[in-house]
mmCIF file of C-alpha atoms in Angstrom:
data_model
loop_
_atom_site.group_PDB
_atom_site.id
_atom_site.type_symbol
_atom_site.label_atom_id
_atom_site.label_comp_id
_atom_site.label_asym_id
_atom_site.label_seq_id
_atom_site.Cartn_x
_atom_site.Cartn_y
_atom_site.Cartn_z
ATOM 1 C CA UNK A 20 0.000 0.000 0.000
ATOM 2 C CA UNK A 21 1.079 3.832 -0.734
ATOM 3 C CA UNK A 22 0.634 6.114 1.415
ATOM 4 C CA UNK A 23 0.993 9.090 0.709
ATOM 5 C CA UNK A 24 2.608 12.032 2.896
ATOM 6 C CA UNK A 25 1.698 15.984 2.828
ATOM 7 C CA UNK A 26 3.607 18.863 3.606
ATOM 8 C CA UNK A 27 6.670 16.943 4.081
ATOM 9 C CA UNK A 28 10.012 18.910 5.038
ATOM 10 C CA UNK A 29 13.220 18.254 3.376
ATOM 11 C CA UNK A 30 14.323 17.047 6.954
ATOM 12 C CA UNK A 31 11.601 15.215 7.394
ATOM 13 C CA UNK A 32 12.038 13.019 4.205
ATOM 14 C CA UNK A 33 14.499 10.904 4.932
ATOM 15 C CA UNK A 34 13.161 10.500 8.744
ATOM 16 C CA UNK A 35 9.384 9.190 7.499
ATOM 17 C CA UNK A 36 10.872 7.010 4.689
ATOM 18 C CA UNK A 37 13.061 5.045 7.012
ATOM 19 C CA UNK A 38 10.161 4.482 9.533
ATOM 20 C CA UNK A 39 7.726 3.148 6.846
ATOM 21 C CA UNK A 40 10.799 1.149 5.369
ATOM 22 C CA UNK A 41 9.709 -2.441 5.387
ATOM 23 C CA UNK A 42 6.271 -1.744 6.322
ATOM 24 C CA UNK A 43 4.520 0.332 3.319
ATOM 25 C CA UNK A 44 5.285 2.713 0.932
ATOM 26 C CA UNK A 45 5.392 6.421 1.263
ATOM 27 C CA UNK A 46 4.784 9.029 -1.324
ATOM 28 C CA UNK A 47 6.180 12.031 0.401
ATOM 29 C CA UNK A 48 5.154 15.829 -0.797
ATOM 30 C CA UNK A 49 6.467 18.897 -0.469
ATOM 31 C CA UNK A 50 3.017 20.861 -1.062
ATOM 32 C CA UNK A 51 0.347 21.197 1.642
ATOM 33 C CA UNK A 52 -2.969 19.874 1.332
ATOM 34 C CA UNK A 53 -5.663 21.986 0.348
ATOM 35 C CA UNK A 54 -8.745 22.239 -1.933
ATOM 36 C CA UNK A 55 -6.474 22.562 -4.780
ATOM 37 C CA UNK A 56 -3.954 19.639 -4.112
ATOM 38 C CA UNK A 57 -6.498 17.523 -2.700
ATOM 39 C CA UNK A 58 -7.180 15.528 -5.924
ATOM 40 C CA UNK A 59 -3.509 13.867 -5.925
ATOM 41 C CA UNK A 60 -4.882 11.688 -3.150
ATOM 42 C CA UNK A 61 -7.481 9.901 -5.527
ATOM 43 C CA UNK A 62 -6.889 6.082 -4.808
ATOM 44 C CA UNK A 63 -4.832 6.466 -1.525
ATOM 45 C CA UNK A 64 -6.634 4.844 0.991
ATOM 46 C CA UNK A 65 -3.970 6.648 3.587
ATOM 47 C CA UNK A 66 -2.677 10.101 3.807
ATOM 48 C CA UNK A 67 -0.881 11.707 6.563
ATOM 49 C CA UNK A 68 -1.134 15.465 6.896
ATOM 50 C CA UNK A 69 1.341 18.661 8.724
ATOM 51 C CA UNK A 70 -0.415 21.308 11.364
ATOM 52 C CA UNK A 71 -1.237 23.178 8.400
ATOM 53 C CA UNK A 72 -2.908 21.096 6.170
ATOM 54 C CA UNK A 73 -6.789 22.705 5.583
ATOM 55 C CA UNK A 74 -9.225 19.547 6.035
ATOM 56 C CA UNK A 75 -12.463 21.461 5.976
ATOM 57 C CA UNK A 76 -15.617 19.808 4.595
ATOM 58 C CA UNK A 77 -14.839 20.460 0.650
ATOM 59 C CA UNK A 78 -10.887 18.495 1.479
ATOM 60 C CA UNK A 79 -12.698 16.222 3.313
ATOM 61 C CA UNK A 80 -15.429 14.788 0.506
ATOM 62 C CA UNK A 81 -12.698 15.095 -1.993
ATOM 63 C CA UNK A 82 -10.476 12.933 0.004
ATOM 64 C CA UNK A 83 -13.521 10.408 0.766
ATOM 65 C CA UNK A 84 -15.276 10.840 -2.924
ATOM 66 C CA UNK A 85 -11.630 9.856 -3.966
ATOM 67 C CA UNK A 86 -11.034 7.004 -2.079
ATOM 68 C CA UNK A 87 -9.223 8.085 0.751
ATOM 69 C CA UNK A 88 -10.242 6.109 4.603
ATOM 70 C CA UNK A 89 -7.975 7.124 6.872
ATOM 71 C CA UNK A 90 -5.934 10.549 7.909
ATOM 72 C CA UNK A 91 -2.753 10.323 9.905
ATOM 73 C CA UNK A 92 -2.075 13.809 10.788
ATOM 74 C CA UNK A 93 1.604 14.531 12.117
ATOM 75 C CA UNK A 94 0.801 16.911 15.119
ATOM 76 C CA UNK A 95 -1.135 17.141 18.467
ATOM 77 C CA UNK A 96 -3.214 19.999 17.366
ATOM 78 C CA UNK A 97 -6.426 19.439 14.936
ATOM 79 C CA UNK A 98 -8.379 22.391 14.865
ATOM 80 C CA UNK A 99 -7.591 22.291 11.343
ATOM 81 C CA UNK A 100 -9.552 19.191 11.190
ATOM 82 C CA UNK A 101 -13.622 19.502 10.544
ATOM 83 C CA UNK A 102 -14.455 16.327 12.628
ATOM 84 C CA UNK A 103 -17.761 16.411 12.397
ATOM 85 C CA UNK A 104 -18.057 15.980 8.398
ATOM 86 C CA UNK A 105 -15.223 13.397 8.773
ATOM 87 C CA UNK A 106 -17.521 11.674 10.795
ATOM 88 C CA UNK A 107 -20.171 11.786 8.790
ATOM 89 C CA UNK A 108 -18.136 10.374 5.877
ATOM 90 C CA UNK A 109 -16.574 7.471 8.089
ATOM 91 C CA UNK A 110 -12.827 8.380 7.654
ATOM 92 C CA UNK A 111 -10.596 7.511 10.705
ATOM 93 C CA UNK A 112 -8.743 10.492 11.633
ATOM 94 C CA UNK A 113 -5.683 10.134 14.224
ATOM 95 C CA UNK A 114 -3.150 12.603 15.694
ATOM 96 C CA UNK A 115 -0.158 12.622 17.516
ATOM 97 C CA UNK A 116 -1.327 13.167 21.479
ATOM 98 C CA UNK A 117 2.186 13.923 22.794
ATOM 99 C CA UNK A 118 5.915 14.131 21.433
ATOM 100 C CA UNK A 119 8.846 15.887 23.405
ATOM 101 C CA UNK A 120 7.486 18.702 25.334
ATOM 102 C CA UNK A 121 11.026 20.176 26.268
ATOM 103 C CA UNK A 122 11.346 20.767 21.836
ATOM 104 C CA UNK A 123 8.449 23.272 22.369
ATOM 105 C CA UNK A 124 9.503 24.781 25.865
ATOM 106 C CA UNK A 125 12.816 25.006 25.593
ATOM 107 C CA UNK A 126 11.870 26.999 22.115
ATOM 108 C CA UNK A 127 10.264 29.481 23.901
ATOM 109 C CA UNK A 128 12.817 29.866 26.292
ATOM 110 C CA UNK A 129 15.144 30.477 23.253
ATOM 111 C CA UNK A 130 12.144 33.403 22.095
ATOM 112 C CA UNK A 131 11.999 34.775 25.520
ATOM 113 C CA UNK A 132 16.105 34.936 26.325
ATOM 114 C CA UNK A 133 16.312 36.350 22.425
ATOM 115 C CA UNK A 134 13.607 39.474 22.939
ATOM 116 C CA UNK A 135 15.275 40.146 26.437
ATOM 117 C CA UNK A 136 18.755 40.297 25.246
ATOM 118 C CA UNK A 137 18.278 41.984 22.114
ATOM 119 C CA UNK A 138 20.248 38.729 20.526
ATOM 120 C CA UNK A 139 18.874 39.549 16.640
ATOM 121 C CA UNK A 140 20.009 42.970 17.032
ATOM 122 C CA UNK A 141 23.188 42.657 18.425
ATOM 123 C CA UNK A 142 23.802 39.657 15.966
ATOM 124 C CA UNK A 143 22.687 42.112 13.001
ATOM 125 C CA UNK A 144 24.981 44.588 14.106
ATOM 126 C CA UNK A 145 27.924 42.719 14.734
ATOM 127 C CA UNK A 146 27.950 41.175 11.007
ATOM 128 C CA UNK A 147 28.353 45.070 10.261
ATOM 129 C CA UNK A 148 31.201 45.767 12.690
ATOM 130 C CA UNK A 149 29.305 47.548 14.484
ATOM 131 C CA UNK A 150 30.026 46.934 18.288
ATOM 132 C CA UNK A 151 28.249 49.631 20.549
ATOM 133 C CA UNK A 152 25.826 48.149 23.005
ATOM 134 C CA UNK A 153 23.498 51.209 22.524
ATOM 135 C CA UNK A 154 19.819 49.474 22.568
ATOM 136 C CA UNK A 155 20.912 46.105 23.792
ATOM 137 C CA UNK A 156 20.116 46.630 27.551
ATOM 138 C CA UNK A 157 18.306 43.593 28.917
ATOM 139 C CA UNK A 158 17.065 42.382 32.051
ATOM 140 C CA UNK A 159 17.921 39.674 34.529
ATOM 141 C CA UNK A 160 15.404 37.043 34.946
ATOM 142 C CA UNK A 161 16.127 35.722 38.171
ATOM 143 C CA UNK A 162 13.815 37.005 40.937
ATOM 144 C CA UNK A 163 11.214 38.055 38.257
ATOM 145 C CA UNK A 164 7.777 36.485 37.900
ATOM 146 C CA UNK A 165 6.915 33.715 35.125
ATOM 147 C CA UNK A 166 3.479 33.474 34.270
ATOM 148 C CA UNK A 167 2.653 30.173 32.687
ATOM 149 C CA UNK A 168 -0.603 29.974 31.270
ATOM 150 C CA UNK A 169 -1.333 26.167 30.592
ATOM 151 C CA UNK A 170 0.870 23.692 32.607
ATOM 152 C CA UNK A 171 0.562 20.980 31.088
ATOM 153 C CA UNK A 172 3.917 18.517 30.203
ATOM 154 C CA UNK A 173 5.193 21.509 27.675
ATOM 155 C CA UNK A 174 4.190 23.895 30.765
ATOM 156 C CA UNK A 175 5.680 22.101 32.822
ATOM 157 C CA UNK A 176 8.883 21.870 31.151
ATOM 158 C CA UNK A 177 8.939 25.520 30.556
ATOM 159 C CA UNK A 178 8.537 26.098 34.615
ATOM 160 C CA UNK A 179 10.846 23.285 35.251
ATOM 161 C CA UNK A 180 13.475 25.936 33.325
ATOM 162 C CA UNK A 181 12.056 29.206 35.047
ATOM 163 C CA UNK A 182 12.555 27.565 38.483
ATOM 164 C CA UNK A 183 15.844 27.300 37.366
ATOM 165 C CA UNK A 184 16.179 30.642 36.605
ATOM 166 C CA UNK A 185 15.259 31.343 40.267
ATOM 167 C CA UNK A 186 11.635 33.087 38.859
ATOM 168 C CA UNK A 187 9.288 33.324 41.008
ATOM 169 C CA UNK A 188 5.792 31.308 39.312
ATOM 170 C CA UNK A 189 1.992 31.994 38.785
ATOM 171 C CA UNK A 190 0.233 29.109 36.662
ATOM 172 C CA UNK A 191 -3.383 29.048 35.314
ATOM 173 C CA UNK A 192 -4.867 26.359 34.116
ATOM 174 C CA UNK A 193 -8.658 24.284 34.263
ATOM 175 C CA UNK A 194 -6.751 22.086 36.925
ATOM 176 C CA UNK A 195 -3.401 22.122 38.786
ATOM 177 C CA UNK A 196 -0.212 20.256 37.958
ATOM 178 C CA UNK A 197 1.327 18.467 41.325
ATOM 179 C CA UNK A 198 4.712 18.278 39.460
ATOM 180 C CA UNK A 199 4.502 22.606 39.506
ATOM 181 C CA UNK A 200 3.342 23.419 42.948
ATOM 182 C CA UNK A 201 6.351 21.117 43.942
ATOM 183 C CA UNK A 202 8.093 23.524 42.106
ATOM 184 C CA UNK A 203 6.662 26.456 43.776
ATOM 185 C CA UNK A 204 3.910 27.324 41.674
ATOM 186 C CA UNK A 205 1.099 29.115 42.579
ATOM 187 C CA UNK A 206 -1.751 28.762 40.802
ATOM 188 C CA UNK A 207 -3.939 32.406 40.438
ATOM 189 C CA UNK A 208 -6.490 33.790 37.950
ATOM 190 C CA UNK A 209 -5.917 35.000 34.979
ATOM 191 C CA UNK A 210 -6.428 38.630 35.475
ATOM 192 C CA UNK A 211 -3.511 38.095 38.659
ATOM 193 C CA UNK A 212 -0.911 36.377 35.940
ATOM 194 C CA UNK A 213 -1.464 38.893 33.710
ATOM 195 C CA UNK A 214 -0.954 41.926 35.897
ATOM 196 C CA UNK A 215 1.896 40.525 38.156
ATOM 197 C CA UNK A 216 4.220 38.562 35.168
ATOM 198 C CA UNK A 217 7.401 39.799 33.824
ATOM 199 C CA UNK A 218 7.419 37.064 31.178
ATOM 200 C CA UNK A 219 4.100 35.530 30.160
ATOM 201 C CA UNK A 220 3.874 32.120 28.067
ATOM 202 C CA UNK A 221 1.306 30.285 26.688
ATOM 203 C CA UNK A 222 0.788 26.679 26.606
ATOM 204 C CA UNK A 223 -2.998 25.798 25.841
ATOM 205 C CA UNK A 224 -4.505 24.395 23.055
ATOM 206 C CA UNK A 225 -6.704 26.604 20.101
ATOM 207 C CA UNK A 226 -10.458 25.821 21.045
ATOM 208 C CA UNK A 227 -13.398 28.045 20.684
ATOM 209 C CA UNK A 228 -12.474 28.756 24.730
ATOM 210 C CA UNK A 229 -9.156 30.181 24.131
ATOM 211 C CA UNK A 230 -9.593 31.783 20.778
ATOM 212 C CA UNK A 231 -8.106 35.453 21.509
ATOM 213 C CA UNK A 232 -7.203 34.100 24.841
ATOM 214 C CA UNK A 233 -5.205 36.834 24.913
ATOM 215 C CA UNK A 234 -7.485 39.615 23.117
ATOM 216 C CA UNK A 235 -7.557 43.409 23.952
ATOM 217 C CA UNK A 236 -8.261 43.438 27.341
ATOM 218 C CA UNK A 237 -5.965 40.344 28.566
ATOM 219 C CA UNK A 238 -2.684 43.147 26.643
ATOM 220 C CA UNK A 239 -3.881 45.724 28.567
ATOM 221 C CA UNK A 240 -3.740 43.991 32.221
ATOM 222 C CA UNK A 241 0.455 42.977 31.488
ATOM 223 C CA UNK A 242 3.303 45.262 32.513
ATOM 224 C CA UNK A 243 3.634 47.961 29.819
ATOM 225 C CA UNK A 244 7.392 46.103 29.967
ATOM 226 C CA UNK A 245 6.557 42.624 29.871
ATOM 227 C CA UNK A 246 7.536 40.321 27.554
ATOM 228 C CA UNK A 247 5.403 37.849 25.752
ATOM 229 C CA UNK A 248 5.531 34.427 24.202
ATOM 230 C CA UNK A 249 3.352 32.343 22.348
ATOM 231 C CA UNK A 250 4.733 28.559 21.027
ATOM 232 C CA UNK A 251 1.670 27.089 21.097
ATOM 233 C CA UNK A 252 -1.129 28.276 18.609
ATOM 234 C CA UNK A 253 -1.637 31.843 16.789
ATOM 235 C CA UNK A 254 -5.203 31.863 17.530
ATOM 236 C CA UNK A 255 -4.424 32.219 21.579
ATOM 237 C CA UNK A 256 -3.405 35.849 20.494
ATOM 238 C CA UNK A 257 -5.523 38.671 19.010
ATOM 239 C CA UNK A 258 -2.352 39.682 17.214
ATOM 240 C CA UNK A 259 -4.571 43.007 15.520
ATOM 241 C CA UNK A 260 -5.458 44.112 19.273
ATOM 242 C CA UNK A 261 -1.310 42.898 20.329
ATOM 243 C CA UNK A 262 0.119 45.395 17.413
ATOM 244 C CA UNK A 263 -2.128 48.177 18.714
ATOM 245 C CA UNK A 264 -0.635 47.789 21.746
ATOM 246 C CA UNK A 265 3.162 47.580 20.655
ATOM 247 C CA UNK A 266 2.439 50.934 18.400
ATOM 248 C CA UNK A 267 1.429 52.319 21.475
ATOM 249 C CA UNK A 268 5.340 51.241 22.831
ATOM 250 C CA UNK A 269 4.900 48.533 25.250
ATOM 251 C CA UNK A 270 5.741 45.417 26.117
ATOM 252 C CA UNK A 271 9.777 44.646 26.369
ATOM 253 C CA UNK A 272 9.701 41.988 23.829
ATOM 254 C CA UNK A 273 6.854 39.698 22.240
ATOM 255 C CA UNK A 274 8.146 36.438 20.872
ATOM 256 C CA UNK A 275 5.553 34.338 18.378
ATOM 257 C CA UNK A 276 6.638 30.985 16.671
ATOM 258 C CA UNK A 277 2.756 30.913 15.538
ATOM 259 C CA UNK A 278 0.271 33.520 13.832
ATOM 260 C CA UNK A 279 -3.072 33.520 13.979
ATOM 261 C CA UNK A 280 -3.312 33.787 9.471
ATOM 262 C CA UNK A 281 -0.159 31.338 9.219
ATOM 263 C CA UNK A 282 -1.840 29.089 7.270
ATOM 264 C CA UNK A 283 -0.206 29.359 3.261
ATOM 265 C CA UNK A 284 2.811 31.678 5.113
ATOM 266 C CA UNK A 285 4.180 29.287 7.379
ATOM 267 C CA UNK A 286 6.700 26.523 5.739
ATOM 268 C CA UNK A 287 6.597 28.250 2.193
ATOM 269 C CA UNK A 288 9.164 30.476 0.999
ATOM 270 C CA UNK A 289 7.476 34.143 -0.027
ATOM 271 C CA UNK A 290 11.224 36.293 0.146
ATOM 272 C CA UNK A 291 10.104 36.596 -3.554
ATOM 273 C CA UNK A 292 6.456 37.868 -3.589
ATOM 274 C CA UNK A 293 4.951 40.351 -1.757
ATOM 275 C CA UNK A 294 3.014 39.871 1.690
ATOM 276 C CA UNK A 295 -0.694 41.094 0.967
ATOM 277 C CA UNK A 296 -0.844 40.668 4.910
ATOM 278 C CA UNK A 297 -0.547 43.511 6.502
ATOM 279 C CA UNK A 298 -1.037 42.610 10.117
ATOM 280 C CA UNK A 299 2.109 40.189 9.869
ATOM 281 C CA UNK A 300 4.030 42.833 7.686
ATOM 282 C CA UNK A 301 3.177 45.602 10.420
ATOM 283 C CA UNK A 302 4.524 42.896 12.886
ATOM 284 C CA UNK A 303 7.651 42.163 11.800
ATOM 285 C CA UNK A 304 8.614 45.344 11.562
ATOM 286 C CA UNK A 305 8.829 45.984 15.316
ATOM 287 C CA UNK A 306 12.548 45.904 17.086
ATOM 288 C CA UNK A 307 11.348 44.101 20.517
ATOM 289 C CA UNK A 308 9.266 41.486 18.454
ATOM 290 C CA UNK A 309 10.756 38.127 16.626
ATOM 291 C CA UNK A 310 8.262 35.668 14.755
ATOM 292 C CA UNK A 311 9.875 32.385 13.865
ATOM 293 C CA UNK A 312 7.679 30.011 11.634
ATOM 294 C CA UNK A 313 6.182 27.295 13.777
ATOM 295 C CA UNK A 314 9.741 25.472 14.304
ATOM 296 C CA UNK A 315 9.147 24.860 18.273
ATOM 297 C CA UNK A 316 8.302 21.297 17.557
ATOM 298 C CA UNK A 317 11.129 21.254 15.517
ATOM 299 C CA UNK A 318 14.059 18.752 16.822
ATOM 300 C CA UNK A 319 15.343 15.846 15.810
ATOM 301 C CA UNK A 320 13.632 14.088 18.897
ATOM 302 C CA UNK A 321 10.516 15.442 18.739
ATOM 303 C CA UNK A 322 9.716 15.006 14.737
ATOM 304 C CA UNK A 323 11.371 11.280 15.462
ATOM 305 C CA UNK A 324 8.518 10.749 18.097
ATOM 306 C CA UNK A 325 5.757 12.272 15.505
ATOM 307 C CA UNK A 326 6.755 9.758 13.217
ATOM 308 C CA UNK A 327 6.785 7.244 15.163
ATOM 309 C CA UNK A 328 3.338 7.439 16.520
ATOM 310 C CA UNK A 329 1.824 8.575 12.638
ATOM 311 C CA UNK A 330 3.260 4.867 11.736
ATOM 312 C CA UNK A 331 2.019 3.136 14.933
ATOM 313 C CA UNK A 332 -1.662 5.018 14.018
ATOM 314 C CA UNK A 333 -1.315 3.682 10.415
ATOM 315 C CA UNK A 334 -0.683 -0.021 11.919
ATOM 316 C CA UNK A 335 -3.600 0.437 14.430
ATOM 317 C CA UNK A 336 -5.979 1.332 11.773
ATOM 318 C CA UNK A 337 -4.882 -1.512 9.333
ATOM 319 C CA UNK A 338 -5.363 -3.716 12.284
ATOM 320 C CA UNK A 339 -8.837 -2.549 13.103
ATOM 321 C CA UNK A 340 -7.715 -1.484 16.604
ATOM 322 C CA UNK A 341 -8.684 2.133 17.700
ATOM 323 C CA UNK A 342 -5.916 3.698 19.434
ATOM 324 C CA UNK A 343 -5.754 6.217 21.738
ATOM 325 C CA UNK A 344 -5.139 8.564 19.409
ATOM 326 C CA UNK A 345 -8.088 8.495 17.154
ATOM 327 C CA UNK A 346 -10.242 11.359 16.798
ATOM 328 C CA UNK A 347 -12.439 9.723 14.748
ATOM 329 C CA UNK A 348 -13.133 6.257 14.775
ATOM 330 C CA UNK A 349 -14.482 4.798 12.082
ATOM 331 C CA UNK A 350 -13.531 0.935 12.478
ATOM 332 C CA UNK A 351 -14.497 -0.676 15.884
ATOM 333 C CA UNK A 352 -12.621 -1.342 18.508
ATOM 334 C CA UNK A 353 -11.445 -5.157 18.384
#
């Protein structure tokens, strides 16, 4: 059987060809899947997808009207998934549930450490010659507050590295994590975190509960000097209301690895056409702000243990077994 592979990275490649090796075929593709490359899946009864694949209802009845059962996507998050219509045309749709939460935490670490320190600046600079240390005045973290919104294992890891900063730690979350309050963590609302953090990350998931998590009025509660990062999904952040508020001059530094409108930016190369979006193009413009492209996943370990579970879904569907990680399960349980 082929199966074939969207949105594959050039790293990626060799990774998912060596863990099918033996087992099936695999078609890997460059392209994402969408409405228009949808129809190259006609007669695969198995795709796997990226974070960024669209599978709204029209993907979704082309995939099924083409032949395509099953839908292994490579990442924990699926609000790009319509599971509903998937459903309702009986494909099995799986995820990855978990893969190395220090890849994503200690990412945002790297985003937080990189605003405060001025490190793309300085680095910009020094390519030039140009030595002065006019504008590069950061800020020790140690003793400072770390609000960690979300704690679960990723927020956990993060806090695991601001205890070790010696930061002092508010945490908000639906329920508490044992591993944090040994750590020190107290646990406050959200207005508290907000108004008491030097450094603010967020760790939840994109549902319709945390869309704009962090909308107009969640900006204006922070320090006018506090920095803020988001590793998790772009949708967390009204990032319209967030550049209103950096035009205005606050906020120390902002780091994003995700945007709210990534989807067609992120993992494409556009240095040759012009951005018609002018909420990211505003964005990057700012000197305290750094967007990377959704790379926080992005190690060796972590895409290994993506893999690994998209070909372990793959087996559990052509066994009939439903695994945990089904979304969707459209063979019974055996």
């Amino acid at each position: 059987m082929e199966i074939l592979a969207f949105g594959v990275q050039s790293d990626e490649k060799p990774l998912i060809e060596r863990a099918f090796d033996g087992r099936h075929e695999v078609r890997c593709l460059d392209v994402f899947l969408t409405a228009d490359t949808a129809p190259i899946a006609a007669g695969h009864e198995i795709i796997s997808t990226s974070v960024n694949a669209d599978l709204d209802s029209g993907v979704l009845q082309t995939l099924a009207a083409g032949g395509t059962q099953m839908i292994a996507q490579r990442s924990t998050g699926f609000n790009n998934i319509d599971l509903d219509v998937a459903e309702r045309l009986a494909l099995t749709v799986a995820r990855v549930s978990h893969y190395s939460p220090y890849s994503v935490a200690e990412f945002a670490w790297t985003l937080a450490m990189a605003v405060n320190r001025r490190v793309i600046r300085a680095a910009g600079r020094t390519r030039d010659f140009d030595f002065r240390l006019d504008g590069l005045l950061g800020r020790d973290m140690h003793g400072r507050t770390a609000g960690v919104i979300g704690t679960g294992k990723i927020g956990e890891a993060f806090t695991r590295i601001a205890h070790g900063f010696g930061m002092k730690l508010l945490g908000w979350d639906v329920a508490e994590n044992p591993a944090c309050v040994g750590l020190g963590m107290e646990y406050a609302d959200k207005d508290r975190l907000l108004a008491e953090s030097d450094l603010i990350s967020l760790h939840v998931p994109l549902l319709s509960s945390t869309h704009h998590l962090i909308g107009a009025d969640a900006l204006t509660r922070m320090k006018d000097d506090a920095i803020l990062i988001n590793s998790s999904r772009g949708g967390l952040i009204d990032t319209t209301a967030l550049v209103a508020e950096l035009r205005a001059g606050r906020f120390l530094g902002v780091g994003l690895d995700v945007y709210e409108a990534e989807a067609g930016l992120f993992f494409l190369d556009k240095s040759l056409e012009g951005i018609d979006d002018d909420t990211l193009a505003r964005l990057v413009t700012f000197p305290n702000v750094i967007v990377t492209s959704h790379q926080a996943y992005y190690t060796r370990d972590a895409v290994g243990q993506i893999i690994d579970a998209t070909v372990r879904n793959v087996d559990d569907y052509l066994a009939g077994r439903r695994g945990d990680n089904v979304l969707v399960p459209a063979r019974p349980a055996v």
